[in-house]
Amino acid sequence: MGDPRRRVPRTDSLLADPRLAQAERELGRALVKSVISQAQQRARAGEIEPEQVAEHAIAALPTTAAGLRPVLNATGVVVHTNLGRAPLSRAALEAVVAAGGSTDVEFDLETGRRARRGRGALAALAEAVPAAGGVHVVNNNAAALLLTALALAPGKEIVLSRGELVEIGDGFRIPELLAATGSRLREVGTTNRTGARDYAEAIGPDTGFVLKVHPSNFQVTGFTSAAGVEELTGLGVPLVVDIGSGLLAPHPALPDEPDAATVLAAGANLVTASGDKLLGGPQAGLLLGEASLIERLRRHPTARALRVDKLTLAALEATLRGPAPPVAQALAADPVRLRERAERLAAQLPGAQAVDCVSAVGGGGAPGVELPSAAVSLPEASALPLRTGDPPVVGRLERGRCLLDLRTVDPADDEVLLAAVRRCSS
Ligand SMILES: *Cc1c(COP(=O)(O)O)cnc(C)c1O
């Protein structure tokens, strides 16, 4: 037989295998060749038999040409920043696929002329929040704040409370973002207490607008007070409220989370929010409020640099008009049903138990809110093989166990989860 390394099949003969040829058409030549070359190297290193190279290459082919891998989020963190925040609904995913080719995003098929870009998504947003006179969508909430500062406070002051100088995460600080526009920050009040008078005394000819920022990822308790939205109206300058999470209307499970409809009804002139937190849609920055202010933002020269693409517009419209997205379903999940699922799954997995646990909202939203949930509890050592398995399953380490919290797992994925765990323990 000679040296097995000489029997390693050549790349062109492997590419002639119909399954790898099909993969080449779907994923591209470079990607398939690199997978083949890794399998050949394993054969040369004696890790696999030369006859197994094709099978190993086929097994190692990615599902898509992008490196991002679908992951089962069993962390119990509903909006998990590191796992891509809100997972899109099936309706939103299908809308993205449909809009991915040529599409009438900016074209009227009746007249054959240019039409308002993203009019479907904008109409859906306006219908969802009737109190908003106008709406606009940009890349994310940070972009919404940036555009607001550039358009409404060029060379002027933005008045905000010292208790709302928020760092969102990964070093992103709202005051630094605002200062980068050239606007000046006029901090008022103290870390724990800021009243309406503090704002009123700071208003003058140099004021661009008053900004309230929702402290979305921390709580200050004890001797505290903050001026409410209704107390800050009538100051003669626009009142802008960054609500963070993107709730458009009150949510029964999240009584302390601000929402766009309530904040606008209380007198805010402009609201900014994220699309991919509690709204459960794509990454986007939502701007809702007085039509004249929205028009100033839309007309600002930098608006073009912050605009969203057709995929985002498609996903946003489908999130707003379609069935409840996964985030809404996870927030509404019934703990009794979650416990039943945990027991059914644990009974089929040796060494697993069903346990009660507590999930979190996450994603810089609703700090301190505890959602009762249920999990499949596994030995802590399962965590790594689960994360590196196929599909990867990300659980939560708690008191020496690896918990698979079912609140963030779609019930339709229970069998996939079961199979993934079984593969790791066999
Ligand atoms: C998350 C958050 C932001 C940033 O939003 P992105 O969409 O991530 O840019 C801004 N403000 C508040 C209050 C937030 O919670």
Short mmCIF file of C-alpha atoms and ligand atoms in Angstrom, two decimals:
data_model
loop_
_atom_site.label_atom_id
_atom_site.label_comp_id
_atom_site.label_asym_id
_atom_site.label_seq_id
_atom_site.Cartn_x
_atom_site.Cartn_y
_atom_site.Cartn_z
CA MET A 1 0.00 0.00 0.00
CA GLY A 2 2.96 2.31 0.55
CA ASP A 3 2.86 5.63 2.36
CA PRO A 4 -0.82 6.47 3.15
CA ARG A 5 0.00 10.14 2.52
CA ARG A 6 0.41 9.34 -1.15
CA ARG A 7 -3.14 7.96 -1.22
CA VAL A 8 -4.72 11.26 -0.08
CA PRO A 9 -7.11 12.18 -2.91
CA ARG A 10 -6.25 15.23 -5.00
CA THR A 11 -8.32 18.38 -4.83
CA ASP A 12 -9.67 18.18 -8.40
CA SER A 13 -10.85 14.61 -7.95
CA LEU A 14 -12.60 15.61 -4.70
CA LEU A 15 -14.24 18.61 -6.39
CA ALA A 16 -15.65 16.16 -8.94
CA ASP A 17 -17.63 14.39 -6.19
CA PRO A 18 -21.23 15.45 -6.94
CA ARG A 19 -21.85 16.47 -3.31
CA LEU A 20 -18.78 18.71 -3.21
CA ALA A 21 -19.57 20.02 -6.70
CA GLN A 22 -23.03 20.99 -5.44
CA ALA A 23 -21.44 22.68 -2.41
CA GLU A 24 -19.10 24.57 -4.74
CA ARG A 25 -22.12 25.99 -6.60
CA GLU A 26 -23.83 26.99 -3.34
CA LEU A 27 -20.89 28.17 -1.23
CA GLY A 28 -18.21 29.15 -3.73
CA ARG A 29 -14.98 27.48 -4.82
CA ALA A 30 -12.62 29.11 -2.31
CA LEU A 31 -14.67 28.05 0.70
CA VAL A 32 -15.11 24.44 -0.45
CA LYS A 33 -11.42 24.19 -1.36
CA SER A 34 -10.38 25.36 2.10
CA VAL A 35 -12.64 22.75 3.74
CA ILE A 36 -11.17 20.07 1.43
CA SER A 37 -7.63 21.15 2.20
CA GLN A 38 -8.25 20.83 5.95
CA ALA A 39 -9.55 17.28 5.48
CA GLN A 40 -6.53 16.42 3.30
CA GLN A 41 -4.20 17.74 6.00
CA ARG A 42 -5.90 15.57 8.60
CA ALA A 43 -5.35 12.53 6.37
CA ARG A 44 -1.68 13.45 5.83
CA ALA A 45 -1.29 13.79 9.59
CA GLY A 46 -2.72 10.28 9.98
CA GLU A 47 -5.81 11.49 11.90
CA ILE A 48 -8.21 10.04 9.34
CA GLU A 49 -7.91 7.46 6.56
CA PRO A 50 -7.29 8.79 3.04
CA GLU A 51 -10.55 7.11 1.94
CA GLN A 52 -12.46 9.26 4.49
CA VAL A 53 -11.32 12.64 3.17
CA ALA A 54 -14.43 13.28 1.05
CA GLU A 55 -16.82 12.31 3.88
CA HIS A 56 -14.98 14.50 6.37
CA ALA A 57 -14.94 17.45 4.01
CA ILE A 58 -18.69 17.06 3.38
CA ALA A 59 -19.40 16.86 7.11
CA ALA A 60 -17.33 20.00 7.74
CA LEU A 61 -19.10 22.12 5.09
CA PRO A 62 -20.76 25.19 6.58
CA THR A 63 -24.51 25.68 6.01
CA THR A 64 -24.00 29.12 4.50
CA ALA A 65 -21.15 31.06 2.93
CA ALA A 66 -21.05 33.37 5.98
CA GLY A 67 -19.05 32.44 9.07
CA LEU A 68 -21.82 33.41 11.51
CA ARG A 69 -23.31 30.26 12.99
CA PRO A 70 -26.86 29.79 14.21
CA VAL A 71 -26.80 29.17 17.97
CA LEU A 72 -29.44 27.89 20.40
CA ASN A 73 -29.74 30.53 23.12
CA ALA A 74 -30.44 28.56 26.31
CA THR A 75 -28.98 31.27 28.55
CA GLY A 76 -32.36 32.55 29.70
CA VAL A 77 -31.23 36.06 28.73
CA VAL A 78 -34.03 37.13 26.39
CA VAL A 79 -32.10 39.86 24.56
CA HIS A 80 -28.53 38.51 24.60
CA THR A 81 -26.13 41.11 23.21
CA ASN A 82 -23.32 38.66 22.41
CA LEU A 83 -25.75 36.32 20.65
CA GLY A 84 -27.01 39.08 18.35
CA ARG A 85 -29.75 40.60 20.53
CA ALA A 86 -33.27 39.94 19.22
CA PRO A 87 -33.65 36.82 17.03
CA LEU A 88 -35.91 37.66 14.08
CA SER A 89 -39.33 36.10 13.65
CA ARG A 90 -39.83 33.67 10.80
CA ALA A 91 -41.98 36.30 9.08
CA ALA A 92 -39.13 38.82 9.34
CA LEU A 93 -36.58 36.30 8.03
CA GLU A 94 -38.79 35.52 5.05
CA ALA A 95 -39.24 39.23 4.38
CA VAL A 96 -35.45 39.64 4.40
CA VAL A 97 -35.02 36.84 1.87
CA ALA A 98 -37.73 38.31 -0.36
CA ALA A 99 -36.22 41.80 -0.20
CA GLY A 100 -32.70 40.53 -0.72
CA GLY A 101 -32.88 40.69 -4.50
CA SER A 102 -34.12 43.62 -6.55
CA THR A 103 -37.12 45.07 -4.75
CA ASP A 104 -39.44 48.10 -4.89
CA VAL A 105 -37.88 49.65 -1.76
CA GLU A 106 -37.70 53.06 -3.46
CA PHE A 107 -39.86 52.54 -6.54
CA ASP A 108 -43.58 52.81 -7.33
CA LEU A 109 -44.55 49.93 -9.60
CA GLU A 110 -47.77 51.72 -10.68
CA THR A 111 -46.19 54.95 -11.87
CA GLY A 112 -42.74 53.61 -12.63
CA ARG A 113 -41.26 56.46 -10.64
CA ARG A 114 -39.16 56.84 -7.55
CA ALA A 115 -41.11 56.42 -4.31
CA ARG A 116 -40.40 57.14 -0.66
CA ARG A 117 -37.76 54.71 0.54
CA GLY A 118 -39.02 52.15 3.05
CA ARG A 119 -42.57 53.53 3.04
CA GLY A 120 -44.03 50.18 4.19
CA ALA A 121 -41.85 50.01 7.30
CA LEU A 122 -42.42 53.69 8.09
CA ALA A 123 -46.19 53.27 7.73
CA ALA A 124 -46.15 50.20 10.00
CA LEU A 125 -44.21 52.12 12.65
CA ALA A 126 -46.51 55.14 12.41
CA GLU A 127 -49.57 52.88 12.75
CA ALA A 128 -48.07 51.13 15.77
CA VAL A 129 -47.65 54.48 17.57
CA PRO A 130 -50.51 56.79 16.55
CA ALA A 131 -49.28 59.47 18.98
CA ALA A 132 -46.23 60.03 16.75
CA GLY A 133 -46.77 62.71 14.12
CA GLY A 134 -43.74 61.49 12.18
CA VAL A 135 -41.30 58.57 12.17
CA HIS A 136 -37.82 57.93 10.84
CA VAL A 137 -35.51 54.90 10.96
CA VAL A 138 -31.70 54.93 11.15
CA ASN A 139 -28.94 52.38 11.74
CA ASN A 140 -29.34 52.02 15.53
CA ASN A 141 -30.31 54.01 18.59
CA ALA A 142 -26.81 55.47 18.84
CA ALA A 143 -27.28 56.81 15.29
CA ALA A 144 -30.71 58.18 16.28
CA LEU A 145 -29.10 60.15 19.13
CA LEU A 146 -26.26 61.28 16.88
CA LEU A 147 -28.65 62.59 14.23
CA THR A 148 -30.79 64.29 16.86
CA ALA A 149 -27.79 66.11 18.32
CA LEU A 150 -26.47 67.11 14.90
CA ALA A 151 -29.82 68.39 13.67
CA LEU A 152 -31.31 69.94 16.83
CA ALA A 153 -28.28 71.17 18.79
CA PRO A 154 -25.50 72.19 16.38
CA GLY A 155 -23.07 74.30 18.44
CA LYS A 156 -25.67 74.43 21.18
CA GLU A 157 -26.28 72.83 24.57
CA ILE A 158 -27.97 69.55 25.37
CA VAL A 159 -29.40 69.67 28.88
CA LEU A 160 -29.39 66.32 30.72
CA SER A 161 -29.31 64.95 34.24
CA ARG A 162 -26.08 63.81 35.92
CA GLY A 163 -27.99 60.67 36.87
CA GLU A 164 -28.49 59.80 33.20
CA LEU A 165 -24.91 59.92 31.90
CA VAL A 166 -25.16 56.30 30.86
CA GLU A 167 -22.59 53.81 29.58
CA ILE A 168 -24.50 51.22 27.55
CA GLY A 169 -21.79 48.58 27.25
CA ASP A 170 -18.52 47.82 25.49
CA GLY A 171 -17.32 51.31 26.48
CA PHE A 172 -20.12 53.10 24.61
CA ARG A 173 -21.07 56.21 26.57
CA ILE A 174 -24.01 58.35 25.51
CA PRO A 175 -22.47 61.65 26.77
CA GLU A 176 -19.30 61.01 24.75
CA LEU A 177 -21.33 60.27 21.63
CA LEU A 178 -23.25 63.53 22.04
CA ALA A 179 -20.10 65.56 22.74
CA ALA A 180 -18.52 64.13 19.58
CA THR A 181 -21.12 66.00 17.51
CA GLY A 182 -19.77 69.34 18.76
CA SER A 183 -22.81 69.98 20.94
CA ARG A 184 -22.05 70.95 24.54
CA LEU A 185 -23.46 68.90 27.38
CA ARG A 186 -25.08 70.90 30.16
CA GLU A 187 -25.28 68.50 33.10
CA VAL A 188 -27.88 69.29 35.72
CA GLY A 189 -28.83 67.89 39.14
CA THR A 190 -26.86 65.17 40.94
CA THR A 191 -26.23 61.47 40.48
CA ASN A 192 -29.17 60.50 42.68
CA ARG A 193 -31.56 63.44 42.42
CA THR A 194 -32.54 65.78 39.60
CA GLY A 195 -35.72 67.87 39.69
CA ALA A 196 -37.66 69.80 37.06
CA ARG A 197 -36.23 73.07 38.44
CA ASP A 198 -32.67 71.91 37.72
CA TYR A 199 -33.59 71.60 34.05
CA ALA A 200 -35.59 74.87 33.95
CA GLU A 201 -32.71 76.87 35.40
CA ALA A 202 -30.31 75.57 32.75
CA ILE A 203 -32.47 76.53 29.77
CA GLY A 204 -31.38 79.59 27.83
CA PRO A 205 -30.76 80.91 24.33
CA ASP A 206 -27.98 78.34 23.84
CA THR A 207 -30.18 75.32 24.59
CA GLY A 208 -30.71 72.92 21.69
CA PHE A 209 -32.89 70.43 23.52
CA VAL A 210 -33.49 68.67 26.82
CA LEU A 211 -32.58 64.98 26.80
CA LYS A 212 -33.87 62.30 29.12
CA VAL A 213 -32.04 58.96 28.89
CA HIS A 214 -33.56 55.79 30.31
CA PRO A 215 -31.04 54.21 32.71
CA SER A 216 -31.67 50.91 31.00
CA ASN A 217 -28.95 48.73 32.53
CA PHE A 218 -28.68 49.85 36.15
CA GLN A 219 -30.78 50.95 39.11
CA VAL A 220 -30.14 53.65 41.66
CA THR A 221 -31.98 53.00 44.89
CA GLY A 222 -32.34 54.89 48.16
CA PHE A 223 -32.60 58.69 48.32
CA THR A 224 -33.37 59.27 44.67
CA SER A 225 -35.69 61.29 42.45
CA ALA A 226 -35.89 62.08 38.77
CA ALA A 227 -38.11 64.54 36.94
CA GLY A 228 -40.87 62.84 34.98
CA VAL A 229 -41.43 63.49 31.27
CA GLU A 230 -44.61 65.50 31.94
CA GLU A 231 -42.68 67.86 34.26
CA LEU A 232 -40.23 68.74 31.49
CA THR A 233 -42.71 69.85 28.85
CA GLY A 234 -43.38 73.52 28.21
CA LEU A 235 -39.76 74.56 28.76
CA GLY A 236 -39.69 76.18 25.32
CA VAL A 237 -37.18 73.69 23.86
CA PRO A 238 -37.73 70.22 22.41
CA LEU A 239 -37.84 67.38 24.93
CA VAL A 240 -36.11 64.28 23.56
CA VAL A 241 -36.45 60.95 25.41
CA ASP A 242 -34.13 58.00 24.74
CA ILE A 243 -36.26 55.07 25.95
CA GLY A 244 -33.61 52.51 24.97
CA SER A 245 -35.45 49.24 24.64
CA GLY A 246 -37.94 50.00 21.86
CA LEU A 247 -41.18 49.06 23.61
CA LEU A 248 -43.84 50.87 21.58
CA ALA A 249 -46.64 50.39 24.13
CA PRO A 250 -46.71 49.36 27.83
CA HIS A 251 -45.76 45.73 28.55
CA PRO A 252 -47.54 43.97 31.45
CA ALA A 253 -44.42 42.04 32.54
CA LEU A 254 -42.21 45.15 32.46
CA PRO A 255 -44.07 47.87 34.37
CA ASP A 256 -40.99 50.08 34.87
CA GLU A 257 -39.83 50.00 31.25
CA PRO A 258 -40.71 53.21 29.36
CA ASP A 259 -42.57 52.90 26.06
CA ALA A 260 -42.91 55.25 23.11
CA ALA A 261 -46.70 55.74 23.23
CA THR A 262 -46.75 56.65 26.93
CA VAL A 263 -43.73 58.94 26.72
CA LEU A 264 -45.19 60.80 23.70
CA ALA A 265 -48.57 61.09 25.43
CA ALA A 266 -46.77 62.58 28.44
CA GLY A 267 -45.50 65.37 26.21
CA ALA A 268 -42.13 64.29 24.78
CA ASN A 269 -41.46 65.88 21.39
CA LEU A 270 -39.16 63.12 20.14
CA VAL A 271 -38.46 59.54 21.23
CA THR A 272 -35.44 57.44 20.25
CA ALA A 273 -35.21 53.66 20.65
CA SER A 274 -33.53 50.48 19.40
CA GLY A 275 -35.23 48.08 17.00
CA ASP A 276 -33.45 44.93 18.21
CA LYS A 277 -34.09 44.98 21.94
CA LEU A 278 -37.61 44.51 23.33
CA LEU A 279 -39.31 45.26 20.01
CA GLY A 280 -37.75 42.03 18.79
CA GLY A 281 -36.79 43.26 15.33
CA PRO A 282 -33.64 44.02 13.35
CA GLN A 283 -30.90 46.38 14.48
CA ALA A 284 -32.32 49.84 13.86
CA GLY A 285 -32.75 53.21 15.50
CA LEU A 286 -36.37 54.35 15.73
CA LEU A 287 -37.23 58.05 15.86
CA LEU A 288 -40.84 58.96 16.65
CA GLY A 289 -42.36 62.35 17.36
CA GLU A 290 -43.42 65.74 16.08
CA ALA A 291 -43.58 65.82 12.31
CA SER A 292 -41.57 69.06 12.03
CA LEU A 293 -38.70 67.66 14.13
CA ILE A 294 -38.66 64.38 12.20
CA GLU A 295 -38.51 66.38 8.98
CA ARG A 296 -35.48 68.32 10.27
CA LEU A 297 -33.73 65.04 11.03
CA ARG A 298 -34.64 63.53 7.66
CA ARG A 299 -33.33 66.57 5.79
CA HIS A 300 -30.03 66.77 7.69
CA PRO A 301 -27.02 66.05 5.44
CA THR A 302 -25.77 63.25 7.72
CA ALA A 303 -29.11 61.40 7.54
CA ARG A 304 -27.87 59.66 4.40
CA ALA A 305 -24.86 58.27 6.27
CA LEU A 306 -27.10 56.73 8.90
CA ARG A 307 -29.83 55.26 6.72
CA VAL A 308 -30.82 51.60 6.89
CA ASP A 309 -30.70 49.10 4.07
CA LYS A 310 -33.60 47.31 2.41
CA LEU A 311 -33.06 44.17 4.52
CA THR A 312 -33.55 46.11 7.74
CA LEU A 313 -36.64 47.85 6.38
CA ALA A 314 -38.12 44.49 5.34
CA ALA A 315 -37.42 42.86 8.71
CA LEU A 316 -38.73 45.86 10.64
CA GLU A 317 -42.00 45.98 8.71
CA ALA A 318 -42.56 42.22 9.13
CA THR A 319 -41.76 42.47 12.86
CA LEU A 320 -44.32 45.25 13.28
CA ARG A 321 -47.04 43.70 11.12
CA GLY A 322 -46.39 39.97 11.49
CA PRO A 323 -46.85 37.48 14.34
CA ALA A 324 -45.25 38.15 17.74
CA PRO A 325 -41.46 37.84 17.40
CA PRO A 326 -39.39 35.46 19.58
CA VAL A 327 -38.58 38.18 22.13
CA ALA A 328 -42.29 38.82 22.77
CA GLN A 329 -42.94 35.08 22.99
CA ALA A 330 -40.06 34.56 25.43
CA LEU A 331 -41.29 37.41 27.64
CA ALA A 332 -44.81 35.96 27.66
CA ALA A 333 -43.83 32.31 28.22
CA ASP A 334 -45.80 30.63 31.03
CA PRO A 335 -43.51 29.20 33.78
CA VAL A 336 -45.81 26.18 34.19
CA ARG A 337 -45.40 25.30 30.52
CA LEU A 338 -41.65 25.89 30.77
CA ARG A 339 -41.47 23.46 33.70
CA GLU A 340 -43.39 20.82 31.74
CA ARG A 341 -40.97 21.16 28.84
CA ALA A 342 -37.96 20.94 31.18
CA GLU A 343 -39.32 17.75 32.77
CA ARG A 344 -40.06 16.13 29.43
CA LEU A 345 -36.57 16.90 28.13
CA ALA A 346 -34.73 15.98 31.35
CA ALA A 347 -36.50 12.60 31.46
CA GLN A 348 -34.87 11.75 28.14
CA LEU A 349 -31.34 12.78 29.13
CA PRO A 350 -29.26 10.70 31.55
CA GLY A 351 -27.88 12.79 34.42
CA ALA A 352 -30.23 15.71 33.70
CA GLN A 353 -32.79 17.24 36.04
CA ALA A 354 -35.59 19.73 35.57
CA VAL A 355 -35.13 22.75 37.85
CA ASP A 356 -36.85 26.07 38.45
CA CYS A 357 -34.72 29.11 37.69
CA VAL A 358 -34.90 32.81 36.91
CA SER A 359 -34.41 34.36 33.45
CA ALA A 360 -33.40 37.94 32.73
CA VAL A 361 -34.46 40.43 30.06
CA GLY A 362 -30.86 41.43 29.23
CA GLY A 363 -29.68 43.59 26.36
CA GLY A 364 -29.53 46.65 28.57
CA GLY A 365 -33.22 46.50 29.39
CA ALA A 366 -35.38 46.12 32.47
CA PRO A 367 -32.59 45.69 35.05
CA GLY A 368 -33.71 43.81 38.13
CA VAL A 369 -36.72 42.20 36.43
CA GLU A 370 -36.76 38.50 37.30
CA LEU A 371 -38.77 36.18 35.07
CA PRO A 372 -39.58 32.82 36.71
CA SER A 373 -38.52 30.02 34.39
CA ALA A 374 -37.44 26.37 34.21
CA ALA A 375 -34.29 24.70 32.93
CA VAL A 376 -32.68 21.39 32.14
CA SER A 377 -29.79 21.14 34.61
CA LEU A 378 -26.64 19.35 33.39
CA PRO A 379 -23.16 18.89 34.86
CA GLU A 380 -21.05 22.01 34.47
CA ALA A 381 -18.59 20.08 32.28
CA SER A 382 -21.27 19.83 29.57
CA ALA A 383 -21.03 23.56 28.85
CA LEU A 384 -17.97 23.44 26.57
CA PRO A 385 -19.02 20.45 24.42
CA LEU A 386 -22.48 22.02 24.08
CA ARG A 387 -21.04 25.35 22.94
CA THR A 388 -18.74 23.69 20.43
CA GLY A 389 -21.33 21.17 19.24
CA ASP A 390 -23.58 21.32 16.20
CA PRO A 391 -25.71 23.35 16.53
CA PRO A 392 -23.89 25.17 19.32
CA VAL A 393 -25.98 25.39 22.51
CA VAL A 394 -25.16 28.20 24.93
CA GLY A 395 -26.39 27.57 28.46
CA ARG A 396 -25.89 29.43 31.73
CA LEU A 397 -23.46 28.40 34.47
CA GLU A 398 -25.07 28.62 37.87
CA ARG A 399 -23.91 27.11 41.18
CA GLY A 400 -21.72 24.48 39.55
CA ARG A 401 -24.33 23.38 36.99
CA CYS A 402 -24.94 24.13 33.34
CA LEU A 403 -28.57 25.26 33.02
CA LEU A 404 -30.43 25.18 29.72
CA ASP A 405 -33.10 27.78 30.41
CA LEU A 406 -36.10 27.04 28.20
CA ARG A 407 -37.59 30.55 28.26
CA THR A 408 -35.25 31.59 25.46
CA VAL A 409 -35.59 28.35 23.47
CA ASP A 410 -38.42 28.21 20.93
CA PRO A 411 -40.59 25.14 21.80
CA ALA A 412 -40.26 24.18 18.12
CA ASP A 413 -36.51 23.73 18.79
CA ASP A 414 -36.91 21.31 21.74
CA GLU A 415 -36.07 18.25 19.62
CA VAL A 416 -33.04 20.01 18.12
CA LEU A 417 -31.88 20.86 21.63
CA LEU A 418 -32.42 17.28 22.79
CA ALA A 419 -30.44 15.88 19.87
CA ALA A 420 -27.61 18.39 20.41
CA VAL A 421 -27.31 17.48 24.10
CA ARG A 422 -27.41 13.75 23.31
CA ARG A 423 -24.60 14.08 20.77
CA CYS A 424 -22.42 15.78 23.40
CA SER A 425 -22.99 13.19 26.09
CA SER A 426 -22.47 10.16 23.86
C1 LIG B 1 -29.16 50.21 24.09
C2 LIG B 1 -29.31 51.66 24.33
C3 LIG B 1 -28.74 52.60 23.45
C4 LIG B 1 -27.94 52.18 22.25
O1 LIG B 1 -28.77 51.59 21.32
P1 LIG B 1 -28.18 50.85 20.02
O2 LIG B 1 -29.38 50.48 19.24
O3 LIG B 1 -27.40 49.70 20.54
O4 LIG B 1 -27.29 51.84 19.34
C5 LIG B 1 -28.94 53.93 23.71
N1 LIG B 1 -29.63 54.34 24.80
C6 LIG B 1 -30.18 53.47 25.67
C7 LIG B 1 -30.94 53.99 26.85
C8 LIG B 1 -30.03 52.10 25.47
O5 LIG B 1 -30.58 51.23 26.34
#
